[in-house]
Each structure stands twice: as structure tokens, then as C-alpha cells.
PDB file of C-alpha atoms and ligand atoms in Angstrom:
ATOM      1  CA  LYS A 239     104.796  82.289 130.728  1.00 50.00           C
ATOM      2  CA  GLU A 240     102.310  84.638 129.058  1.00 53.00           C
ATOM      3  CA  PRO A 241      99.195  83.116 127.491  1.00 50.00           C
ATOM      4  CA  GLU A 242      99.244  83.564 123.720  1.00 50.00           C
ATOM      5  CA  GLY A 243      97.056  86.356 122.384  1.00 47.00           C
ATOM      6  CA  SER A 244      96.290  87.769 125.820  1.00 51.00           C
ATOM      7  CA  GLY A 245      95.638  91.503 125.833  1.00 58.00           C
ATOM      8  CA  GLN A 246      98.923  92.914 127.096  1.00 92.00           C
ATOM      9  CA  ALA A 247     101.362  90.044 126.577  1.00 96.00           C
ATOM     10  CA  LEU A 248     103.990  92.517 125.317  1.00 97.00           C
ATOM     11  CA  ALA A 249     103.700  95.171 128.049  1.00 97.00           C
ATOM     12  CA  GLY A 250     107.165  96.520 128.888  1.00 97.00           C
ATOM     13  CA  LYS A 251     108.655  95.333 125.582  1.00 98.00           C
ATOM     14  CA  LYS A 252     110.110  97.645 122.949  1.00 98.00           C
ATOM     15  CA  ALA A 253     109.565  96.753 119.296  1.00 98.00           C
ATOM     16  CA  LEU A 254     111.314  98.087 116.186  1.00 99.00           C
ATOM     17  CA  VAL A 255     109.464  97.693 112.877  1.00 98.00           C
ATOM     18  CA  THR A 256     110.619  98.777 109.404  1.00 98.00           C
ATOM     19  CA  ALA A 257     108.013  99.315 106.699  1.00 98.00           C
ATOM     20  CA  GLY A 258     107.458 100.759 103.248  1.00 98.00           C
ATOM     21  CA  PRO A 259     109.902 101.285 100.401  1.00 98.00           C
ATOM     22  CA  THR A 260     113.076 103.362 100.378  1.00 98.00           C
ATOM     23  CA  TYR A 261     113.766 106.110  97.845  1.00 98.00           C
ATOM     24  CA  GLU A 262     117.335 106.365  96.586  1.00 98.00           C
ATOM     25  CA  PRO A 263     118.014 109.771  94.989  1.00 98.00           C
ATOM     26  CA  ILE A 264     119.427 110.029  91.474  1.00 98.00           C
ATOM     27  CA  ASP A 265     119.269 113.838  91.261  1.00 98.00           C
ATOM     28  CA  PRO A 266     117.168 116.534  93.030  1.00 98.00           C
ATOM     29  CA  VAL A 267     113.943 115.403  91.325  1.00 98.00           C
ATOM     30  CA  ARG A 268     114.344 111.640  90.688  1.00 98.00           C
ATOM     31  CA  PHE A 269     114.803 108.483  92.706  1.00 98.00           C
ATOM     32  CA  ILE A 270     114.903 104.684  92.545  1.00 98.00           C
ATOM     33  CA  GLY A 271     112.017 103.195  94.530  1.00 98.00           C
ATOM     34  CA  ASN A 272     109.593 100.266  94.606  1.00 96.00           C
ATOM     35  CA  HIS A 273     105.885  99.524  94.981  1.00 93.00           C
ATOM     36  CA  SER A 274     105.851  98.594  98.692  1.00 94.00           C
ATOM     37  CA  SER A 275     102.810 100.215 100.355  1.00 94.00           C
ATOM     38  CA  GLY A 276     103.887  99.871 103.985  1.00 96.00           C
ATOM     39  CA  LYS A 277     100.543  98.250 104.885  1.00 96.00           C
ATOM     40  CA  MET A 278     101.943  94.937 106.142  1.00 96.00           C
ATOM     41  CA  GLY A 279     104.500  96.659 108.360  1.00 97.00           C
ATOM     42  CA  LEU A 280     101.907  99.074 109.706  1.00 98.00           C
ATOM     43  CA  ALA A 281      99.552  96.181 110.541  1.00 97.00           C
ATOM     44  CA  ILE A 282     102.379  94.479 112.468  1.00 98.00           C
ATOM     45  CA  ALA A 283     103.249  97.708 114.310  1.00 98.00           C
ATOM     46  CA  GLU A 284      99.588  98.144 115.296  1.00 98.00           C
ATOM     47  CA  GLU A 285      99.234  94.551 116.468  1.00 98.00           C
ATOM     48  CA  LEU A 286     102.405  94.808 118.586  1.00 98.00           C
ATOM     49  CA  ALA A 287     101.084  98.047 120.126  1.00 98.00           C
ATOM     50  CA  ARG A 288      97.673  96.488 120.859  1.00 98.00           C
ATOM     51  CA  ARG A 289      99.459  93.809 122.867  1.00 97.00           C
ATOM     52  CA  GLY A 290     101.233  96.428 124.936  1.00 97.00           C
ATOM     53  CA  ALA A 291     104.618  96.943 123.229  1.00 98.00           C
ATOM     54  CA  GLU A 292     106.203 100.365 122.755  1.00 98.00           C
ATOM     55  CA  VAL A 293     106.607 100.409 118.992  1.00 98.00           C
ATOM     56  CA  HIS A 294     109.147 102.360 116.926  1.00 98.00           C
ATOM     57  CA  LEU A 295     108.054 102.268 113.286  1.00 98.00           C
ATOM     58  CA  VAL A 296     110.819 103.226 110.854  1.00 98.00           C
ATOM     59  CA  LEU A 297     108.807 104.144 107.804  1.00 98.00           C
ATOM     60  CA  GLY A 298     110.019 104.837 104.278  1.00 98.00           C
ATOM     61  CA  PRO A 299     107.962 107.071 101.946  1.00 98.00           C
ATOM     62  CA  SER A 300     104.409 105.774 102.394  1.00 97.00           C
ATOM     63  CA  ALA A 301     100.884 107.113 102.766  1.00 95.00           C
ATOM     64  CA  VAL A 302      99.964 104.871 105.711  1.00 96.00           C
ATOM     65  CA  LYS A 303      98.784 106.496 108.943  1.00 95.00           C
ATOM     66  CA  THR A 304      97.918 105.269 112.406  1.00 96.00           C
ATOM     67  CA  SER A 305      95.966 106.723 115.277  1.00 93.00           C
ATOM     68  CA  LEU A 306      96.956 104.030 117.782  1.00 95.00           C
ATOM     69  CA  PRO A 307      98.812 105.238 120.863  1.00 94.00           C
ATOM     70  CA  GLY A 308     102.164 103.641 121.607  1.00 96.00           C
ATOM     71  CA  ILE A 309     103.543 103.891 118.063  1.00 98.00           C
ATOM     72  CA  TYR A 310     106.405 106.315 117.407  1.00 98.00           C
ATOM     73  CA  ILE A 311     106.976 106.940 113.707  1.00 98.00           C
ATOM     74  CA  HIS A 312     110.507 107.655 112.444  1.00 98.00           C
ATOM     75  CA  LYS A 313     110.131 108.857 108.852  1.00 98.00           C
ATOM     76  CA  VAL A 314     113.045 108.123 106.534  1.00 98.00           C
ATOM     77  CA  GLN A 315     113.722 108.271 102.794  1.00 98.00           C
ATOM     78  CA  THR A 316     116.815 106.213 102.011  1.00 98.00           C
ATOM     79  CA  ALA A 317     118.168 102.781 102.932  1.00 98.00           C
ATOM     80  CA  GLU A 318     121.061 104.515 104.682  1.00 98.00           C
ATOM     81  CA  GLN A 319     118.721 106.596 106.874  1.00 98.00           C
ATOM     82  CA  MET A 320     116.693 103.477 107.684  1.00 99.00           C
ATOM     83  CA  TYR A 321     119.903 101.650 108.622  1.00 99.00           C
ATOM     84  CA  ASP A 322     121.114 104.516 110.854  1.00 98.00           C
ATOM     85  CA  THR A 323     117.773 104.741 112.691  1.00 98.00           C
ATOM     86  CA  CYS A 324     117.624 100.968 113.229  1.00 99.00           C
ATOM     87  CA  MET A 325     121.209 100.834 114.500  1.00 98.00           C
ATOM     88  CA  ALA A 326     120.420 103.597 117.003  1.00 98.00           C
ATOM     89  CA  GLU A 327     117.240 101.906 118.285  1.00 98.00           C
ATOM     90  CA  PHE A 328     118.265  98.231 118.209  1.00 98.00           C
ATOM     91  CA  PRO A 329     120.381  98.026 121.403  1.00 98.00           C
ATOM     92  CA  THR A 330     117.278  98.781 123.513  1.00 98.00           C
ATOM     93  CA  THR A 331     114.899  96.716 121.335  1.00 98.00           C
ATOM     94  CA  ASP A 332     113.317  93.401 122.389  1.00 98.00           C
ATOM     95  CA  ILE A 333     111.516  92.581 119.126  1.00 98.00           C
ATOM     96  CA  ALA A 334     112.664  93.709 115.650  1.00 99.00           C
ATOM     97  CA  VAL A 335     110.510  93.079 112.572  1.00 98.00           C
ATOM     98  CA  MET A 336     112.081  94.032 109.237  1.00 98.00           C
ATOM     99  CA  SER A 337     109.198  94.286 106.788  1.00 98.00           C
ATOM    100  CA  ALA A 338     110.511  97.188 104.689  1.00 98.00           C
ATOM    101  CA  ALA A 339     111.301  96.689 101.007  1.00 97.00           C
ATOM    102  CA  VAL A 340     114.790  98.181 101.300  1.00 98.00           C
ATOM    103  CA  ALA A 341     116.536  99.096  98.050  1.00 98.00           C
ATOM    104  CA  ASP A 342     119.385  96.669  97.424  1.00 98.00           C
ATOM    105  CA  TYR A 343     121.306  99.267  95.385  1.00 98.00           C
ATOM    106  CA  THR A 344     121.682 103.034  95.534  1.00 98.00           C
ATOM    107  CA  PRO A 345     123.311 105.528  93.132  1.00 98.00           C
ATOM    108  CA  VAL A 346     127.004 106.037  93.872  1.00 98.00           C
ATOM    109  CA  GLU A 347     126.459 109.797  93.530  1.00 97.00           C
ATOM    110  CA  LYS A 348     123.414 112.025  93.701  1.00 96.00           C
ATOM    111  CA  ALA A 349     123.776 114.540  90.850  1.00 96.00           C
ATOM    112  CA  PRO A 350     123.705 118.062  92.333  1.00 97.00           C
ATOM    113  CA  GLU A 351     121.518 119.362  89.481  1.00 97.00           C
ATOM    114  CA  LYS A 352     118.725 117.775  87.479  1.00 97.00           C
ATOM    115  CA  ILE A 353     120.257 115.453  84.886  1.00 96.00           C
ATOM    116  CA  LYS A 354     119.505 116.824  81.405  1.00 95.00           C
ATOM    117  CA  LYS A 355     118.655 114.410  78.618  1.00 94.00           C
ATOM    118  CA  THR A 356     121.271 113.935  75.942  1.00 90.00           C
ATOM    119  CA  SER A 357     121.424 111.500  73.066  1.00 86.00           C
ATOM    120  CA  GLY A 358     121.784 107.737  73.484  1.00 92.00           C
ATOM    121  CA  THR A 359     121.871 105.921  76.790  1.00 93.00           C
ATOM    122  CA  LEU A 360     122.226 107.052  80.384  1.00 94.00           C
ATOM    123  CA  ILE A 361     124.294 104.916  82.745  1.00 95.00           C
ATOM    124  CA  ILE A 362     123.801 105.340  86.488  1.00 96.00           C
ATOM    125  CA  GLU A 363     126.343 103.562  88.663  1.00 98.00           C
ATOM    126  CA  LEU A 364     124.816 101.781  91.660  1.00 98.00           C
ATOM    127  CA  THR A 365     126.383 100.422  94.812  1.00 98.00           C
ATOM    128  CA  LYS A 366     124.966  97.886  97.278  1.00 98.00           C
ATOM    129  CA  THR A 367     123.167  99.208 100.365  1.00 98.00           C
ATOM    130  CA  LYS A 368     123.850  97.869 103.837  1.00 98.00           C
ATOM    131  CA  ASP A 369     121.659  94.905 104.793  1.00 98.00           C
ATOM    132  CA  ILE A 370     119.796  96.100 107.897  1.00 98.00           C
ATOM    133  CA  LEU A 371     118.384  92.702 108.870  1.00 98.00           C
ATOM    134  CA  LYS A 372     121.776  91.038 108.534  1.00 98.00           C
ATOM    135  CA  SER A 373     123.503  93.786 110.521  1.00 98.00           C
ATOM    136  CA  LEU A 374     120.989  93.449 113.375  1.00 98.00           C
ATOM    137  CA  GLY A 375     121.423  89.669 113.216  1.00 98.00           C
ATOM    138  CA  GLN A 376     125.147  90.121 113.837  1.00 98.00           C
ATOM    139  CA  LEU A 377     124.486  92.388 116.846  1.00 98.00           C
ATOM    140  CA  LYS A 378     121.641  90.310 118.317  1.00 98.00           C
ATOM    141  CA  LYS A 379     121.996  89.349 121.974  1.00 98.00           C
ATOM    142  CA  ASN A 380     120.180  86.747 124.075  1.00 96.00           C
ATOM    143  CA  GLY A 381     116.581  87.818 124.611  1.00 96.00           C
ATOM    144  CA  GLN A 382     116.315  89.845 121.395  1.00 98.00           C
ATOM    145  CA  LEU A 383     113.989  88.430 118.760  1.00 98.00           C
ATOM    146  CA  LEU A 384     114.592  89.186 115.076  1.00 98.00           C
ATOM    147  CA  VAL A 385     112.012  88.704 112.309  1.00 98.00           C
ATOM    148  CA  GLY A 386     112.659  89.098 108.587  1.00 98.00           C
ATOM    149  CA  PHE A 387     110.592  88.817 105.432  1.00 98.00           C
ATOM    150  CA  ALA A 388     111.272  87.154 102.111  1.00 96.00           C
ATOM    151  CA  LEU A 389     109.591  87.533  98.742  1.00 92.00           C
ATOM    152  CA  GLU A 390     110.794  85.171  96.051  1.00 91.00           C
ATOM    153  CA  THR A 391     109.723  84.249  92.543  1.00 89.00           C
ATOM    154  CA  ALA A 392     111.492  80.862  92.470  1.00 92.00           C
ATOM    155  CA  ASN A 393     112.761  78.257  94.981  1.00 95.00           C
ATOM    156  CA  GLU A 394     110.907  80.176  97.679  1.00 95.00           C
ATOM    157  CA  ARG A 395     111.265  77.617 100.475  1.00 96.00           C
ATOM    158  CA  GLN A 396     115.022  77.153  99.999  1.00 97.00           C
ATOM    159  CA  TYR A 397     115.703  80.895  99.695  1.00 97.00           C
ATOM    160  CA  ALA A 398     113.602  81.595 102.810  1.00 97.00           C
ATOM    161  CA  LEU A 399     115.539  78.971 104.773  1.00 98.00           C
ATOM    162  CA  ASP A 400     118.824  80.434 103.490  1.00 98.00           C
ATOM    163  CA  LYS A 401     117.753  83.886 104.752  1.00 98.00           C
ATOM    164  CA  LEU A 402     116.888  82.453 108.176  1.00 98.00           C
ATOM    165  CA  THR A 403     120.480  81.266 108.545  1.00 98.00           C
ATOM    166  CA  SER A 404     122.463  83.939 106.699  1.00 98.00           C
ATOM    167  CA  LYS A 405     120.732  86.802 108.536  1.00 98.00           C
ATOM    168  CA  ASN A 406     120.648  85.071 111.957  1.00 98.00           C
ATOM    169  CA  ALA A 407     116.883  85.674 112.199  1.00 98.00           C
ATOM    170  CA  ASP A 408     114.516  83.845 114.560  1.00 98.00           C
ATOM    171  CA  LEU A 409     111.606  83.917 112.104  1.00 98.00           C
ATOM    172  CA  ILE A 410     111.361  84.478 108.373  1.00 98.00           C
ATOM    173  CA  VAL A 411     107.956  85.329 106.959  1.00 98.00           C
ATOM    174  CA  LEU A 412     107.764  84.166 103.364  1.00 97.00           C
ATOM    175  CA  ASN A 413     105.302  86.189 101.317  1.00 93.00           C
ATOM    176  CA  SER A 414     103.904  84.058  98.523  1.00 90.00           C
ATOM    177  CA  LEU A 415     102.969  85.708  95.263  1.00 79.00           C
ATOM    178  CA  ASN A 416      99.253  85.992  94.598  1.00 69.00           C
ATOM    179  CA  ASP A 417      97.565  84.283  91.669  1.00 67.00           C
ATOM    180  CA  GLU A 418      98.122  87.266  89.390  1.00 66.00           C
ATOM    181  CA  GLY A 419     101.837  87.000  90.108  1.00 57.00           C
ATOM    182  CA  ALA A 420     102.285  90.430  91.693  1.00 59.00           C
ATOM    183  CA  GLY A 421     103.090  90.867  95.377  1.00 62.00           C
ATOM    184  CA  PHE A 422     102.320  94.522  95.977  1.00 70.00           C
ATOM    185  CA  GLY A 423      99.188  96.607  96.238  1.00 73.00           C
ATOM    186  CA  TYR A 424      96.923  93.974  97.773  1.00 82.00           C
ATOM    187  CA  ASP A 425      95.201  94.054 101.153  1.00 89.00           C
ATOM    188  CA  THR A 426      95.730  90.326 101.658  1.00 92.00           C
ATOM    189  CA  ASN A 427      98.834  88.183 102.003  1.00 93.00           C
ATOM    190  CA  LYS A 428      99.579  84.473 101.968  1.00 94.00           C
ATOM    191  CA  VAL A 429     102.541  83.632 104.169  1.00 96.00           C
ATOM    192  CA  THR A 430     104.575  80.733 105.495  1.00 97.00           C
ATOM    193  CA  ILE A 431     106.558  81.277 108.686  1.00 98.00           C
ATOM    194  CA  PHE A 432     109.939  79.529 108.983  1.00 98.00           C
ATOM    195  CA  GLU A 433     111.233  79.388 112.534  1.00 98.00           C
ATOM    196  CA  LYS A 434     114.754  78.819 113.798  1.00 96.00           C
ATOM    197  CA  GLY A 435     114.686  75.237 115.030  1.00 93.00           C
ATOM    198  CA  GLY A 436     112.875  73.913 111.965  1.00 94.00           C
ATOM    199  CA  ASN A 437     109.210  74.757 112.556  1.00 96.00           C
ATOM    200  CA  GLU A 438     107.287  75.710 109.385  1.00 97.00           C
ATOM    201  CA  ILE A 439     103.735  77.033 109.472  1.00 98.00           C
ATOM    202  CA  VAL A 440     101.686  77.500 106.299  1.00 97.00           C
ATOM    203  CA  TYR A 441      98.793  79.978 106.515  1.00 97.00           C
ATOM    204  CA  ASP A 442      95.845  80.642 104.217  1.00 95.00           C
ATOM    205  CA  ARG A 443      95.537  83.884 102.254  1.00 94.00           C
ATOM    206  CA  LYS A 444      93.949  86.497 104.535  1.00 95.00           C
ATOM    207  CA  PRO A 445      93.739  90.243 105.236  1.00 95.00           C
ATOM    208  CA  LYS A 446      97.035  91.832 106.295  1.00 95.00           C
ATOM    209  CA  GLN A 447      95.599  92.621 109.769  1.00 96.00           C
ATOM    210  CA  GLN A 448      94.961  88.889 110.287  1.00 97.00           C
ATOM    211  CA  VAL A 449      98.417  88.002 108.952  1.00 97.00           C
ATOM    212  CA  ALA A 450      99.859  90.486 111.461  1.00 98.00           C
ATOM    213  CA  LYS A 451      98.023  88.664 114.281  1.00 98.00           C
ATOM    214  CA  ASP A 452      99.463  85.317 113.147  1.00 98.00           C
ATOM    215  CA  ILE A 453     102.989  86.768 113.048  1.00 98.00           C
ATOM    216  CA  VAL A 454     102.676  88.424 116.463  1.00 98.00           C
ATOM    217  CA  ASP A 455     101.240  85.179 117.910  1.00 98.00           C
ATOM    218  CA  ARG A 456     104.458  83.425 116.863  1.00 98.00           C
ATOM    219  CA  ILE A 457     106.559  86.275 118.298  1.00 98.00           C
ATOM    220  CA  VAL A 458     104.760  86.011 121.657  1.00 97.00           C
ATOM    221  CA  ASN A 459     105.165  82.242 121.572  1.00 96.00           C
ATOM    222  CA  LYS A 460     108.921  82.489 120.861  1.00 96.00           C
ATOM    223  CA  LEU A 461     109.435  85.087 123.601  1.00 94.00           C
ATOM    224  CA  TYR A 462     107.687  83.203 126.370  1.00 90.00           C
ATOM    225  CA  VAL A 463     107.851  79.495 125.587  1.00 76.00           C
TER     226      VAL A 463
HETATM  227  N1  CTP B  88     116.566  93.787 104.173  1.00 52.65           N
HETATM  228  C1  CTP B  88     117.195  94.733 104.953  1.00 52.65           C
HETATM  229  N2  CTP B  88     118.120  95.571 104.400  1.00 52.65           N
HETATM  230  C2  CTP B  88     118.437  95.483 103.089  1.00 52.65           C
HETATM  231  C3  CTP B  88     117.798  94.507 102.280  1.00 52.65           C
HETATM  232  C4  CTP B  88     116.862  93.667 102.848  1.00 52.65           C
HETATM  233  O1  CTP B  88     116.902  94.822 106.150  1.00 52.65           O
HETATM  234  N3  CTP B  88     119.348  96.319 102.580  1.00 52.65           N
HETATM  235  C5  CTP B  88     115.597  92.869 104.819  1.00 52.65           C
HETATM  236  C6  CTP B  88     114.180  93.018 104.338  1.00 52.65           C
HETATM  237  O2  CTP B  88     113.480  93.996 105.093  1.00 52.65           O
HETATM  238  C7  CTP B  88     113.629  91.617 104.587  1.00 52.65           C
HETATM  239  C8  CTP B  88     114.833  90.714 104.374  1.00 52.65           C
HETATM  240  O3  CTP B  88     115.987  91.560 104.511  1.00 52.65           O
HETATM  241  O4  CTP B  88     113.201  91.461 105.918  1.00 52.65           O
HETATM  242  C9  CTP B  88     114.881  89.989 103.084  1.00 52.65           C
HETATM  243  O5  CTP B  88     114.781  90.910 102.020  1.00 52.65           O
HETATM  244  P1  CTP B  88     114.841  90.364 100.534  1.00 52.65           P
HETATM  245  O6  CTP B  88     114.820  91.526  99.590  1.00 52.65           O
HETATM  246  O7  CTP B  88     113.828  89.264 100.364  1.00 52.65           O
HETATM  247  O8  CTP B  88     116.277  89.652 100.513  1.00 52.65           O
HETATM  248  P2  CTP B  88     117.719  90.176 100.241  1.00 52.65           P
HETATM  249  O9  CTP B  88     118.574  89.712 101.374  1.00 52.65           O
HETATM  250  O10 CTP B  88     117.742  91.631  99.935  1.00 52.65           O
HETATM  251  O11 CTP B  88     118.165  89.331  98.982  1.00 52.65           O
HETATM  252  P3  CTP B  88     117.502  89.301  97.506  1.00 52.65           P
HETATM  253  O12 CTP B  88     116.751  90.594  97.288  1.00 52.65           O
HETATM  254  O13 CTP B  88     118.686  89.143  96.607  1.00 52.65           O
HETATM  255  O14 CTP B  88     116.602  88.086  97.512  1.00 52.65           O
HETATM  256 CA1   CA B  89     116.370  92.615  98.355  1.00 52.65          CA
END
């Protein structure tokens, strides 16, 4: 048993972290994206590395940077590229944390040339992306720990619990909306962690680096207790 929070509790472990948004191309100059900054995922990657893990950060388009050793960054654009990278890395992964804001839908076709404006409306047909967290949950073997996130605007506790089960995750981190109602672009987060087995831990609002410590504390606890 490793003491919680000890310096190198995760030495010898490999971690896979997704972060940031994905960009789904419409034509050569346009995409469907979202406001995820990648900061929460980066903070988790850094905290895992500080505790000794070898970290593979699969990062969608984002300005975040790190100078910590032990973090390998796999840059991707689309949900499909993020899925492919995660599927390749997961078999050798001990800890997977899916904090990316993956697009749920992507254009059926990327137009080969810039779409010119015409009169009236433009309809773009979208198709569902693959659910990375759910796919990893189906592949998960004994000893692999899987963490997902949830951001909800209604029934947050029930939806978070549903995600814990439907995605076969060990932890779901529920991100509560801030007082202004928006979830993105802040340097703080307020989370509740739902653990397989029924444990629920409510945390105060705090800087994302501190939230990352809380999450990694629970990961270390689940791995060694
Ligand atoms: N996720 C994923 N791949 C997707 C969509 C979501 O890995 N294609 C992951 C996210 O990284 C997050 C978790 O699934 O860890 C929950 O994402 P969320 O958007 O809250 O839930 P969805 O399952 O996409 O359902 P909905 O958006 O309808 O609530
Ligand atoms: Ca979603």
C-alpha cells in the first residue's frame, strides 16, 4: 500500500489523459469546436507526472503548454484522431483520465473546397462520433483505472451516476457550473467525485491545480487500497 500523496506513489505507472476540445472540419477553413481550454486536463497530467507516472496527454487544439518532464503530448484535431490515439495507447495504460470536451457530432463529409454562401439556409449533416470513454470502459481489464468527467445543466447527480455505469468508469468527476452559469474559461472548478461502489465526495470551488490534486488523490487511493 502506497501512502496517499507521497512523492512518487505512481512511479512505474502509465497514464493516458485527454484534454481540450476537438475540431471537426466542415470545409478547408471551418470547423465545429467548443470553448474547452484544456487547463483542467493539463493540470491532471502534471499532477500525475509529479507523482511519478509516465503521462501521455492526448491534446485537442489548445494553447496550453507544459515544461514538466515525463509528459508526452500527442496533438490531435478531431474526435476520430483522439479515439485512434487512445485506442493505441490504452492496452498499456494503468490510469486513463478522459477530460477532453469531445465533439458528440461531426460533419458526414468535409467539403473539398470552401463552401460559398448562397441564398437561404445551409444544412450540414452531422453524424455521432465514437465515445472514447465508453469504448475504453468496454476494453478495461483488472488493474486499469478509468476516470471520466461530466458537465450537466440539469439533474447533474443522476446524469453523473448514469455515466458511471453506462461507461464502466471507476470515477466520474462532475463539474458544477459556476455562479455565472458558464463552465469554461475559468481557472477554478467546483467538482463532486462519484466513485464506483457508491462513494460521493463534494469539494469546494478551488483552483484547477488543487482540483487536480484532489482527483489524483482519489486515483492513488483506488489503485492501492
Ligand atoms: N467522452 C468521450 N468521447 C466522446 C464523448 C464524451 O470520451 N465522444 C467523454 C468525455 O471526455 C467525458 C465523458 O465522456 O469524460 C462525459 O462526457 P459528456 O459530454 O458529459 O457526456 P456524453 O456521454 O457525451 O453525453 P451528453 O453530452 O449527451 O451528456
Ligand atoms: Ca458530450
